[in-house]
Amino acid sequence: MITNTSLEYKGDLYPSKIVSYEHEGDSIFFNTDNKVILKVTILRDSLIRFRFTTKGYFSNDFSYAIDKTQLHGYNFLELTEQETYFEIRTSKVKCKIQKADLRLSIYDLNDFLILEDELGFHWEESYEYGGNIVKMSKFSKDGECYYGLGDKATQMNLKGKRVENFATDQYAYQKDQEPLYKVVPFYIGLHNKQSYGIFFDNTFRTFFDFCQERRNITSFWAEGGEMNYYFIYGPQMQDVVTTYTDLTGKPELPPLWVLGYHQCKWSYYPESKVKEITSKFRELKIPCDAIYLDIDYMDGFRCFTWNKNYFPDPKKMVTELAEDGFKTVVIIDPGIKIDKDYWVYKEALEKDYFCKRADGPYMKGKVWPGECNFPDYTNPAVREWWAGLFKELVSEIGVKGVWNDMNEPAVMEVPNKTFPMDVRHFYEGNPCSHRKAHNIYGTQMARATYHGVKRFTYPKRPFVITRSAYSGAQRYTSSWTGDNVATWEHLWIANIQVQRMSISGMGFTGSDIGGFAEQPTGELYARWIQLGVFHPFCRTHSSGDHGNQEPWAFDEEVITITRKFVSLRYQLLPYLYTMFWQYIEEGVPMLKPLVYYDQDDTQTHYRNDEFIFGNQILVCPILEPNAVGRRMYIPRGEWYSYWTNELFIGGREIWIDTKFDEIPVFVKAGAIIPKYPVQQYVGELEFDELTLDVYYKNGKEQSAVYEDAQDGYDYKKGRYSYLSLRNIGKEKELIIQLHKEGKYTTPYTKYKINLIGLPFKVTEIEIDNEKIEFDKVSFELNNFLIVDKEFNELHIVGE
């Protein structure tokens, strides 16, 4: 019988008053009389880490999310003590910490209140598991909006939502369903034209409540671990996203072919079926760079094996596919079949590399091969072993990419769809249960896969894609949004998910075009293709249980639309490659929701559909059947219709007429858009001309084109070409200025310049201050000219 009521129910506990503090370098420690310690670390003037412990000391400081190669540093740090609070000041913000209870508030240097604790940090002891359930609550300001959190199938603005982060295999998930495959505990707050970010780096199951439970309170909590979060100050959303992406890391550049179109199905087999599919793409002139092999290519679903009945000579097949421009990508899952004659299983067993239950036996669960054991990817030795397994697939057979699936980890025929929580993990020398390791399991598998593919692909670049991920996974892998459904609602979901992933640090993401589960109509498939070609990762994928989903599975009109839009993607490859360069160099997301693009315009705060592709192309998908147009919001500025070149003034919602073979696409006035000729696969053609679509603007606009050898690592040695383009428009003249950086020489020698929207008739052309006869630059009356690429300034004068 329990007689001590404080043990019978303790409830929430809170820090008490500060009794001492220490300032050590970039960190300040505040100690309370009930053993709570708050450690405040100034990483940058706009990036502050808050870490709490309730036991009087901190455990080992380790995170899988943080990119340890990033260098941080601040310009100014000052700590002052006032009567009721301590104040920490940097060159960007001020943080006040109350002496009575550690509650904190953060201001800009003009004393504008950005973020303020309500209850602040508090906790509840977990008697079932030990440790604490850690909690944080903050006030929400009037009109405050919330964005981010990665893979969420809900409205872009999270105000009024509660979400859960626990990587889960959610086959055929629906709108607003929680949780999903990925865990990105990072959100962006916006109020009064000021943006900030919170990254709650805790790998346990976490929750975020954006004013759902209590109208003016935002809270986040975890079922274990520490209250450990980073505050990121903007004030622009661009600054918040870039800082977060720097903190958790950026990927390396993919080979250009990865940005092409990919075709996948569960499953293409035998070999004759694979070649039938690839041949049909070439016959119909629909560009495609990659073909995927799902689990049926394996011998009894055993990873790193081949079913020789279906694929008698894998190396020969992969070589022949490559000769036709197709790169082969294969699936690899974490479940290793329990089979004493299976070499991968025997090696892992001998090395003791499988995850174990708390009392010693190996974790056993049913996946596609039947009963399986699962490698512990939180052990560096296991990751090194796993990486080595890719030698035959990549270096001998010639596979170009690897697709990690089922790595939430997913387990069949169990209620919670995953490992029991008592499973143990090495966790980089910080042993823990699956409660802590679950959300990072998929990322560590992708990490091991990445190092293996990279080792055996070198000197070319690797390609890895994963279904499950935690913050920081973008350093190793691309991703897709999981097992979606062939419905119009899921087309809407896919549009939002990829935008949200892009501003959550994981820009290289796409959806299963057409839907994985069930069967799309031709109209739905066409509309999905029209959206998917504007996503960083572009792949059709479907379940074999629900019919065929290749472009020719529908009618001739759908084939034509697919060819048109996939060809457009291939034309825009230099633009897309430049987007990726800016992502890896500066942390700039490749897709930008309208609120990211113009947070000061309150009309953007609740927009879901429209997004900016790169920096200068506006896209709005058609999300309903039988549409002959739609209403959409054009952001502030001037925008040309891509299809008609008609000029629109933004800052308003308007009706746009569309056809079945179009969606609303606009180009920012002043933009210079680079284009390649249409190729059936990357590298098919040698061409001597880069097209530049130049959109007139009365004013100035910057554009860029990044190019390199399209694969390999010479770009890291300076062998790239970064072309800065400045477009200066005046009433009767247009000036294009070029500045090139890098040591790479592009193979073409000319620019074909399309002049769009010129308000005058061209009468004179100067190149580098020298007047040029029209015939010497192949000037045509429909306003395009072909010029040698070696110039610095092109001056076009009119009347």
Coordinates of C-alpha atoms in Angstrom, one line a residue, residues 32-565:
T32 CA 18.9 25.8 -9.5
D33 CA 18.4 24.6 -5.9
N34 CA 16.5 21.5 -7.1
K35 CA 19.5 20.4 -9.3
V36 CA 18.1 21.5 -12.6
I37 CA 20.9 22.9 -14.8
L38 CA 20.3 25.0 -17.9
K39 CA 23.2 25.2 -20.3
V40 CA 22.9 28.0 -22.8
T41 CA 25.4 27.8 -25.7
I42 CA 25.8 30.6 -28.2
L43 CA 26.7 28.9 -31.5
R44 CA 26.1 32.0 -33.6
D45 CA 24.7 35.4 -32.9
S46 CA 21.4 34.1 -34.2
L47 CA 21.7 30.4 -33.1
I48 CA 21.4 29.5 -29.4
R49 CA 21.2 26.1 -27.9
F50 CA 19.2 25.5 -24.7
R51 CA 19.9 22.2 -22.9
F52 CA 18.3 21.2 -19.6
T53 CA 19.1 18.4 -17.1
T54 CA 17.2 17.5 -13.9
K55 CA 19.8 15.4 -12.2
G56 CA 22.5 17.8 -11.4
Y57 CA 24.8 16.8 -14.3
F58 CA 24.6 16.2 -18.1
S59 CA 24.9 12.9 -19.8
N60 CA 27.2 12.5 -22.8
D61 CA 26.4 15.1 -25.4
F62 CA 25.8 13.2 -28.6
S63 CA 23.5 13.9 -31.6
Y64 CA 23.1 12.1 -35.0
A65 CA 21.4 15.2 -36.4
I66 CA 24.1 17.8 -36.0
D67 CA 26.7 18.2 -38.8
K68 CA 30.0 18.2 -36.9
T69 CA 31.9 19.5 -39.9
Q70 CA 30.1 22.9 -39.7
L71 CA 32.1 25.7 -38.0
H72 CA 30.2 28.0 -35.7
G73 CA 31.2 31.3 -34.1
Y74 CA 29.6 34.4 -32.7
N75 CA 30.6 38.1 -33.0
F76 CA 29.4 39.3 -29.6
L77 CA 28.4 37.8 -26.3
E78 CA 27.6 39.6 -23.1
L79 CA 26.1 38.3 -19.8
T80 CA 24.6 40.8 -17.3
E81 CA 22.7 40.2 -14.1
Q82 CA 19.6 42.2 -13.2
E83 CA 17.4 42.0 -10.1
T84 CA 15.0 39.4 -11.3
Y85 CA 16.7 38.0 -14.4
F86 CA 20.0 37.3 -16.3
E87 CA 20.4 38.7 -19.8
I88 CA 22.4 37.2 -22.5
R89 CA 23.1 39.5 -25.5
T90 CA 24.5 38.7 -28.9
S91 CA 24.8 41.0 -31.9
K92 CA 21.3 39.8 -33.0
V93 CA 19.2 39.0 -30.0
K94 CA 18.7 39.3 -26.3
C95 CA 17.7 36.4 -24.0
K96 CA 16.3 37.0 -20.5
I97 CA 16.3 34.1 -18.1
Q98 CA 14.2 34.5 -14.9
K99 CA 16.0 33.8 -11.7
A100 CA 12.8 32.4 -10.0
D101 CA 12.2 29.5 -12.4
L102 CA 14.4 29.5 -15.5
R103 CA 11.6 30.7 -17.8
L104 CA 13.1 32.6 -20.7
S105 CA 12.1 35.2 -23.3
I106 CA 14.0 36.2 -26.4
Y107 CA 13.9 39.7 -28.0
D108 CA 15.5 41.4 -30.9
L109 CA 17.8 44.3 -30.2
N110 CA 14.9 46.7 -30.5
D111 CA 13.1 44.9 -27.6
F112 CA 10.6 43.3 -29.8
L113 CA 9.5 40.0 -28.1
I114 CA 10.1 37.1 -30.5
L115 CA 9.5 34.1 -28.2
E116 CA 8.4 33.7 -24.6
D117 CA 8.0 30.7 -22.2
E118 CA 4.6 30.1 -20.8
L119 CA 5.3 27.2 -18.3
G120 CA 8.7 26.9 -19.9
F121 CA 10.6 23.7 -19.2
H122 CA 8.9 21.1 -16.9
W123 CA 9.0 17.4 -16.7
E124 CA 7.3 14.3 -15.4
E125 CA 9.2 11.3 -14.0
S126 CA 8.7 8.1 -16.1
Y127 CA 8.3 5.3 -13.6
E128 CA 7.7 2.7 -16.3
Y129 CA 10.9 3.4 -18.2
G130 CA 13.0 5.6 -16.0
G131 CA 14.2 9.1 -16.9
N132 CA 11.8 11.9 -17.6
I133 CA 9.0 12.9 -20.0
V134 CA 10.4 16.4 -20.9
K135 CA 8.1 19.2 -21.8
M136 CA 8.2 22.8 -23.0
S137 CA 5.4 25.3 -23.5
K138 CA 5.5 28.8 -25.0
F139 CA 3.1 31.6 -25.6
S140 CA 1.7 32.0 -29.2
K141 CA 1.4 35.6 -30.4
D142 CA -1.6 37.0 -32.1
G143 CA -1.6 35.9 -35.7
E144 CA 1.4 33.6 -35.3
C145 CA 1.8 30.9 -37.9
Y146 CA 3.8 27.7 -37.9
Y147 CA 5.5 25.8 -40.7
G148 CA 8.0 22.9 -41.2
L149 CA 8.2 19.5 -39.4
G150 CA 9.0 17.7 -42.5
D151 CA 6.8 14.8 -43.8
K152 CA 3.3 15.9 -42.6
A153 CA 0.1 15.2 -44.7
T154 CA -1.6 18.3 -43.5
Q155 CA -2.0 22.1 -44.2
M156 CA 1.2 24.1 -44.8
N157 CA 0.4 26.3 -41.8
L158 CA 0.3 24.1 -38.7
K159 CA -1.7 26.5 -36.5
G160 CA -4.3 24.5 -34.7
K161 CA -2.7 21.2 -35.3
R162 CA -1.1 18.6 -33.1
V163 CA 1.5 16.3 -34.7
E164 CA 3.5 13.2 -33.6
N165 CA 7.0 12.2 -34.6
F166 CA 7.5 8.5 -34.5
A167 CA 8.8 6.9 -37.8
T168 CA 5.9 4.6 -38.9
D169 CA 5.2 2.5 -41.9
Q170 CA 1.8 4.0 -42.9
Y171 CA 0.6 2.2 -46.0
A172 CA -2.0 4.2 -47.8
Y173 CA -2.1 7.0 -45.2
Q174 CA -4.7 9.7 -45.4
K175 CA -4.8 13.5 -45.0
D176 CA -3.9 14.6 -41.4
Q177 CA -2.9 11.0 -40.4
E178 CA -0.1 10.9 -37.8
P179 CA 2.6 9.8 -37.5
L180 CA 4.3 9.1 -40.9
Y181 CA 7.7 7.9 -42.1
K182 CA 10.0 10.8 -41.2
V183 CA 10.9 12.7 -38.1
V184 CA 12.0 16.3 -38.5
P185 CA 11.4 18.0 -35.1
F186 CA 12.0 21.5 -36.5
Y187 CA 9.4 24.2 -37.0
I188 CA 9.4 27.8 -38.1
G189 CA 7.3 30.4 -36.3
L190 CA 6.2 33.7 -37.9
H191 CA 4.5 36.7 -36.4
N192 CA 4.7 40.4 -37.0
K193 CA 7.0 39.9 -40.0
Q194 CA 9.6 38.1 -37.8
S195 CA 10.6 34.5 -38.3
Y196 CA 12.4 32.2 -35.9
G197 CA 13.0 28.4 -35.7
I198 CA 12.9 25.7 -33.0
F199 CA 14.8 22.5 -33.5
F200 CA 14.0 20.0 -30.7
D201 CA 16.9 17.5 -31.1
N202 CA 15.4 14.6 -29.2
T203 CA 15.1 11.2 -30.9
F204 CA 12.4 9.7 -28.6
R205 CA 8.8 9.9 -29.7
T206 CA 8.0 13.6 -29.7
F207 CA 4.9 15.7 -30.0
F208 CA 4.2 19.3 -31.1
D209 CA 1.0 21.2 -30.3
F210 CA 0.4 24.4 -32.1
C211 CA -2.5 26.0 -30.1
Q212 CA -4.8 23.0 -30.5
E213 CA -5.1 22.1 -26.8
R214 CA -4.9 25.7 -25.5
R215 CA -5.6 28.6 -27.9
N216 CA -2.6 30.7 -27.3
I217 CA 0.0 28.1 -26.2
T218 CA 2.4 26.1 -28.3
S219 CA 4.1 23.2 -26.7
F220 CA 6.4 20.3 -27.5
W221 CA 7.5 17.3 -25.5
A222 CA 9.2 13.9 -25.7
E223 CA 8.7 10.6 -24.0
G224 CA 12.3 10.5 -22.8
G225 CA 15.7 12.0 -23.2
E226 CA 16.6 15.7 -22.6
M227 CA 14.9 19.0 -23.2
N228 CA 17.5 20.0 -25.8
Y229 CA 16.5 22.6 -28.4
Y230 CA 18.0 25.2 -30.7
F231 CA 16.6 28.7 -31.2
I232 CA 17.2 30.2 -34.6
Y233 CA 16.6 33.8 -35.3
G234 CA 15.7 35.1 -38.8
P235 CA 14.1 37.6 -39.0
Q236 CA 13.5 36.3 -42.5
M237 CA 12.3 32.7 -43.0
Q238 CA 15.1 32.3 -45.5
D239 CA 17.7 32.9 -42.7
V240 CA 16.0 30.4 -40.4
V241 CA 15.9 27.6 -43.0
T242 CA 19.5 28.2 -44.1
T243 CA 20.8 28.2 -40.5
Y244 CA 18.9 25.0 -39.7
T245 CA 20.2 23.4 -42.9
D246 CA 23.8 24.4 -42.0
L247 CA 23.3 23.0 -38.5
T248 CA 22.0 19.6 -39.6
G249 CA 24.1 19.4 -42.8
K250 CA 23.8 19.6 -46.6
P251 CA 24.2 16.8 -49.2
E252 CA 26.8 16.5 -51.8
L253 CA 25.8 17.2 -55.4
P254 CA 24.1 14.3 -57.1
P255 CA 25.1 13.2 -60.6
L256 CA 23.0 15.1 -63.2
W257 CA 21.2 11.9 -64.3
V258 CA 19.6 11.6 -60.8
L259 CA 17.7 14.7 -61.6
G260 CA 16.1 13.1 -64.6
Y261 CA 12.9 11.0 -64.7
H262 CA 12.8 7.6 -63.0
Q263 CA 10.5 4.7 -63.5
C264 CA 9.7 2.1 -60.8
K265 CA 7.1 -0.5 -59.8
W266 CA 6.7 -3.2 -57.3
S267 CA 8.0 -5.2 -59.3
Y268 CA 9.5 -5.3 -62.7
Y269 CA 10.5 -8.9 -63.4
P270 CA 11.8 -11.0 -65.2
E271 CA 14.6 -9.4 -67.3
S272 CA 12.4 -9.4 -70.4
K273 CA 9.8 -7.3 -68.6
V274 CA 12.4 -4.8 -67.6
K275 CA 13.7 -4.5 -71.1
E276 CA 10.2 -4.2 -72.5
I277 CA 9.6 -1.2 -70.2
T278 CA 12.8 0.5 -71.1
S279 CA 12.4 -0.1 -74.8
K280 CA 8.9 1.4 -74.7
F281 CA 10.3 4.6 -73.2
R282 CA 12.8 4.9 -76.0
E283 CA 10.2 4.0 -78.6
L284 CA 7.7 6.7 -77.4
K285 CA 10.5 9.3 -76.9
I286 CA 9.6 9.9 -73.3
P287 CA 13.0 10.7 -71.6
C288 CA 14.0 8.4 -68.7
D289 CA 17.3 7.9 -66.9
A290 CA 16.6 5.2 -64.3
I291 CA 14.8 1.9 -63.9
Y292 CA 14.2 0.4 -60.5
L293 CA 14.2 -3.2 -59.3
D294 CA 12.0 -3.9 -56.3
I295 CA 12.2 -6.9 -53.9
D296 CA 11.4 -9.5 -56.6
Y297 CA 14.9 -9.2 -58.2
M298 CA 16.2 -11.0 -55.1
D299 CA 16.5 -14.7 -54.3
G300 CA 13.6 -15.2 -51.8
F301 CA 13.8 -11.5 -50.9
R302 CA 17.3 -12.0 -49.5
C303 CA 19.2 -8.7 -49.7
F304 CA 22.4 -8.7 -51.9
T305 CA 21.3 -11.7 -53.9
W306 CA 19.7 -12.2 -57.3
N307 CA 16.9 -14.5 -58.5
K308 CA 18.7 -16.2 -61.3
N309 CA 15.4 -17.5 -62.8
Y310 CA 14.3 -13.9 -63.4
F311 CA 17.7 -12.4 -63.9
P312 CA 20.2 -15.1 -65.1
D313 CA 23.0 -12.6 -65.9
P314 CA 22.5 -9.4 -63.9
K315 CA 25.8 -7.8 -65.0
K316 CA 25.0 -8.3 -68.6
M317 CA 21.5 -6.9 -68.2
V318 CA 22.7 -3.9 -66.3
T319 CA 25.4 -3.2 -68.9
E320 CA 22.9 -3.4 -71.7
L321 CA 20.5 -1.1 -69.9
A322 CA 23.4 1.3 -69.4
E323 CA 24.2 1.2 -73.1
D324 CA 20.6 2.4 -73.7
G325 CA 21.0 5.2 -71.2
F326 CA 19.3 3.5 -68.2
K327 CA 20.9 3.5 -64.8
T328 CA 19.7 0.6 -62.6
V329 CA 18.6 1.2 -59.0
V330 CA 17.9 -1.7 -56.7
I331 CA 16.1 -1.9 -53.4
I332 CA 17.7 -3.0 -50.1
D333 CA 15.7 -3.5 -46.9
P334 CA 17.1 -3.9 -43.3
G335 CA 15.5 -7.3 -42.6
I336 CA 18.1 -10.1 -43.1
K337 CA 16.5 -13.5 -43.5
I338 CA 17.2 -16.1 -40.8
D339 CA 18.9 -18.7 -43.0
K340 CA 22.0 -20.6 -42.0
D341 CA 23.0 -21.0 -45.7
Y342 CA 22.7 -17.3 -46.5
W343 CA 26.1 -15.6 -46.5
V344 CA 24.9 -12.2 -45.3
Y345 CA 23.1 -13.7 -42.4
K346 CA 26.1 -15.9 -41.5
E347 CA 28.5 -13.0 -41.5
A348 CA 26.3 -10.8 -39.3
L349 CA 25.7 -13.7 -36.9
E350 CA 29.4 -14.5 -36.6
K351 CA 30.2 -10.8 -35.9
D352 CA 27.2 -10.4 -33.5
Y353 CA 25.9 -7.5 -35.6
F354 CA 22.2 -8.0 -35.1
C355 CA 19.9 -6.0 -32.7
K356 CA 19.1 -7.8 -29.5
R357 CA 16.2 -7.8 -27.0
A358 CA 16.8 -6.7 -23.5
D359 CA 17.4 -10.2 -22.1
G360 CA 19.8 -11.2 -24.9
P361 CA 18.1 -12.9 -27.8
Y362 CA 18.2 -11.4 -31.2
M363 CA 15.4 -9.1 -32.3
K364 CA 13.3 -11.3 -34.6
G365 CA 10.4 -10.1 -36.8
K366 CA 8.6 -10.9 -40.0
V367 CA 9.3 -8.9 -43.1
W368 CA 9.2 -9.9 -46.8
P369 CA 11.7 -12.8 -46.6
G370 CA 9.9 -14.3 -43.6
E371 CA 11.5 -14.3 -40.1
C372 CA 14.4 -11.8 -40.0
N373 CA 17.1 -10.4 -37.8
F374 CA 18.1 -6.7 -38.1
P375 CA 21.5 -5.1 -38.2
D376 CA 22.2 -2.5 -35.5
Y377 CA 23.2 0.5 -37.7
T378 CA 23.9 2.6 -34.7
N379 CA 27.2 0.6 -34.4
P380 CA 30.0 2.0 -36.5
A381 CA 31.4 -1.5 -37.1
V382 CA 28.0 -2.7 -38.4
R383 CA 27.8 0.3 -40.7
E384 CA 31.3 -0.4 -42.0
W385 CA 30.4 -4.1 -42.6
W386 CA 27.1 -3.1 -44.3
A387 CA 28.9 -0.6 -46.6
G388 CA 31.2 -3.4 -47.7
L389 CA 28.3 -5.6 -48.8
F390 CA 27.7 -3.3 -51.8
K391 CA 30.9 -4.3 -53.6
E392 CA 29.3 -6.9 -55.9
L393 CA 26.1 -4.9 -56.6
V394 CA 27.9 -1.6 -57.5
S395 CA 31.4 -2.3 -58.6
E396 CA 30.9 -5.6 -60.3
I397 CA 27.4 -5.7 -61.6
G398 CA 27.2 -1.9 -62.2
V399 CA 24.1 -0.8 -60.2
K400 CA 24.1 3.0 -60.0
G401 CA 21.9 3.6 -57.0
V402 CA 20.3 2.0 -53.9
W403 CA 16.8 2.4 -52.5
N404 CA 16.4 1.8 -48.8
D405 CA 12.8 0.8 -47.8
M406 CA 11.0 -0.6 -44.7
N407 CA 13.6 1.1 -42.5
E408 CA 11.3 2.8 -40.0
P409 CA 12.0 -0.1 -39.1
A410 CA 8.8 -1.8 -40.3
V411 CA 7.8 -5.2 -39.0
M412 CA 4.8 -7.2 -40.2
E413 CA 2.1 -8.8 -38.1
V414 CA 2.8 -6.9 -34.9
P415 CA 0.4 -4.3 -33.4
N416 CA 2.9 -1.4 -33.3
K417 CA 4.4 -2.2 -36.8
T418 CA 8.0 -2.0 -35.5
F419 CA 10.5 -3.3 -33.0
P420 CA 9.5 -3.9 -29.4
M421 CA 10.7 -1.0 -27.3
D422 CA 13.1 -3.1 -25.2
V423 CA 15.4 -3.8 -28.2
R424 CA 18.9 -2.6 -27.5
H425 CA 21.2 -0.4 -29.6
F426 CA 24.9 0.5 -29.4
Y427 CA 24.1 4.1 -30.3
E428 CA 27.7 5.2 -31.0
G429 CA 28.8 4.0 -27.5
N430 CA 25.8 5.4 -25.7
P431 CA 23.8 2.2 -25.2
C432 CA 20.0 2.6 -25.3
S433 CA 16.7 1.0 -26.0
H434 CA 14.7 1.2 -29.1
R435 CA 12.6 4.0 -27.6
K436 CA 15.6 6.3 -28.2
A437 CA 17.0 4.7 -31.4
H438 CA 13.8 4.1 -33.3
N439 CA 13.6 7.4 -35.1
I440 CA 17.2 7.4 -36.3
Y441 CA 17.3 3.7 -37.3
G442 CA 16.4 4.5 -41.0
T443 CA 18.9 7.4 -41.2
Q444 CA 21.7 5.2 -39.9
M445 CA 20.9 2.5 -42.4
A446 CA 20.9 5.1 -45.2
R447 CA 24.2 6.4 -43.9
A448 CA 25.8 3.0 -44.1
T449 CA 24.3 2.5 -47.5
Y450 CA 25.6 5.8 -48.7
H451 CA 29.1 5.1 -47.6
G452 CA 29.0 1.7 -49.3
V453 CA 27.6 3.0 -52.6
K454 CA 30.0 5.9 -52.5
R455 CA 33.0 3.6 -51.9
F456 CA 32.3 1.4 -54.9
T457 CA 30.8 4.1 -57.3
Y458 CA 33.9 6.3 -56.9
P459 CA 35.1 8.3 -58.8
K460 CA 31.5 8.8 -59.7
R461 CA 28.9 10.2 -57.2
P462 CA 26.5 7.9 -55.3
F463 CA 22.7 7.9 -55.3
V464 CA 20.7 6.7 -52.3
I465 CA 17.1 7.1 -51.5
T466 CA 15.4 6.3 -48.2
R467 CA 11.8 6.1 -46.9
S468 CA 12.5 6.8 -43.2
A469 CA 14.7 9.6 -42.0
Y470 CA 15.5 11.9 -39.0
S471 CA 16.9 15.4 -39.1
G472 CA 20.3 15.4 -40.8
A473 CA 19.6 12.5 -43.1
Q474 CA 19.9 14.8 -46.0
R475 CA 23.7 14.5 -45.6
Y476 CA 23.5 10.9 -47.0
T477 CA 20.3 10.4 -48.9
S478 CA 17.3 11.6 -50.9
S479 CA 13.8 10.6 -49.9
W480 CA 10.3 10.1 -51.0
T481 CA 7.0 10.4 -49.2
G482 CA 6.1 6.8 -48.8
D483 CA 3.1 4.6 -49.7
N484 CA 0.6 7.2 -51.0
V485 CA -2.7 6.5 -52.8
A486 CA -3.9 7.2 -56.3
T487 CA -6.5 9.9 -55.3
W488 CA -6.9 13.6 -55.9
E489 CA -6.5 14.2 -52.2
H490 CA -3.1 12.6 -52.3
L491 CA -2.1 14.8 -55.2
W492 CA -2.8 17.7 -52.9
I493 CA -0.9 16.0 -50.0
A494 CA 2.1 15.3 -52.2
N495 CA 2.3 19.0 -53.2
I496 CA 2.4 20.1 -49.6
Q497 CA 4.7 17.4 -48.3
V498 CA 7.5 18.1 -50.8
Q499 CA 7.3 21.9 -50.1
R500 CA 7.4 21.2 -46.4
M501 CA 10.3 18.8 -46.7
S502 CA 12.2 21.4 -48.7
I503 CA 12.0 24.0 -45.9
S504 CA 12.8 21.3 -43.3
G505 CA 16.3 20.8 -44.6
M506 CA 15.5 17.7 -46.8
G507 CA 15.1 19.3 -50.2
F508 CA 15.8 16.3 -52.3
T509 CA 12.4 14.7 -52.1
G510 CA 9.5 13.6 -54.3
S511 CA 6.3 11.5 -54.2
D512 CA 5.3 8.4 -56.0
I513 CA 3.8 9.9 -59.1
G514 CA 0.3 8.6 -59.8
G515 CA 0.1 7.1 -56.3
F516 CA 1.5 3.9 -55.0
A517 CA -1.7 2.2 -53.8
E518 CA -4.7 1.7 -56.1
Q519 CA -5.0 2.8 -59.7
P520 CA -5.1 6.4 -61.0
T521 CA -7.3 7.5 -63.9
G522 CA -5.4 8.9 -66.9
E523 CA -6.4 12.4 -65.9
L524 CA -5.0 12.0 -62.4
Y525 CA -1.8 10.5 -63.6
A526 CA -1.3 13.4 -66.1
R527 CA -2.0 16.0 -63.4
W528 CA 0.5 14.2 -61.1
I529 CA 3.2 14.1 -63.8
Q530 CA 2.6 17.9 -64.4
L531 CA 3.4 18.4 -60.7
G532 CA 6.1 15.8 -60.2
V533 CA 8.4 17.2 -62.9
F534 CA 8.7 20.3 -60.7
H535 CA 9.8 18.2 -57.6
P536 CA 13.5 17.7 -56.9
F537 CA 13.1 13.9 -57.1
C538 CA 10.9 12.7 -60.0
R539 CA 9.8 9.1 -60.0
T540 CA 6.7 7.2 -61.0
H541 CA 6.2 4.2 -58.6
S542 CA 3.2 1.9 -58.0
S543 CA 2.2 -1.3 -56.4
G544 CA 1.8 -4.3 -58.7
D545 CA -1.4 -5.1 -56.9
H546 CA -3.2 -2.3 -58.6
G547 CA -2.5 -2.5 -62.4
N548 CA -0.1 -0.8 -64.7
Q549 CA 1.2 2.7 -64.2
E550 CA 3.5 3.4 -67.0
P551 CA 2.6 6.4 -69.2
W552 CA 1.4 4.1 -72.0
A553 CA -1.0 2.4 -69.6
F554 CA -3.4 5.3 -70.4
D555 CA -4.5 6.8 -73.6
E556 CA -2.6 8.6 -76.3
E557 CA -3.4 12.0 -74.8
V558 CA -1.8 11.1 -71.5
I559 CA 1.3 9.8 -73.3
T560 CA 1.6 13.1 -75.1
I561 CA 1.2 15.1 -71.9
T562 CA 3.8 12.9 -70.1
R563 CA 6.2 13.4 -73.0
K564 CA 5.6 17.1 -73.0
F565 CA 6.2 17.6 -69.3

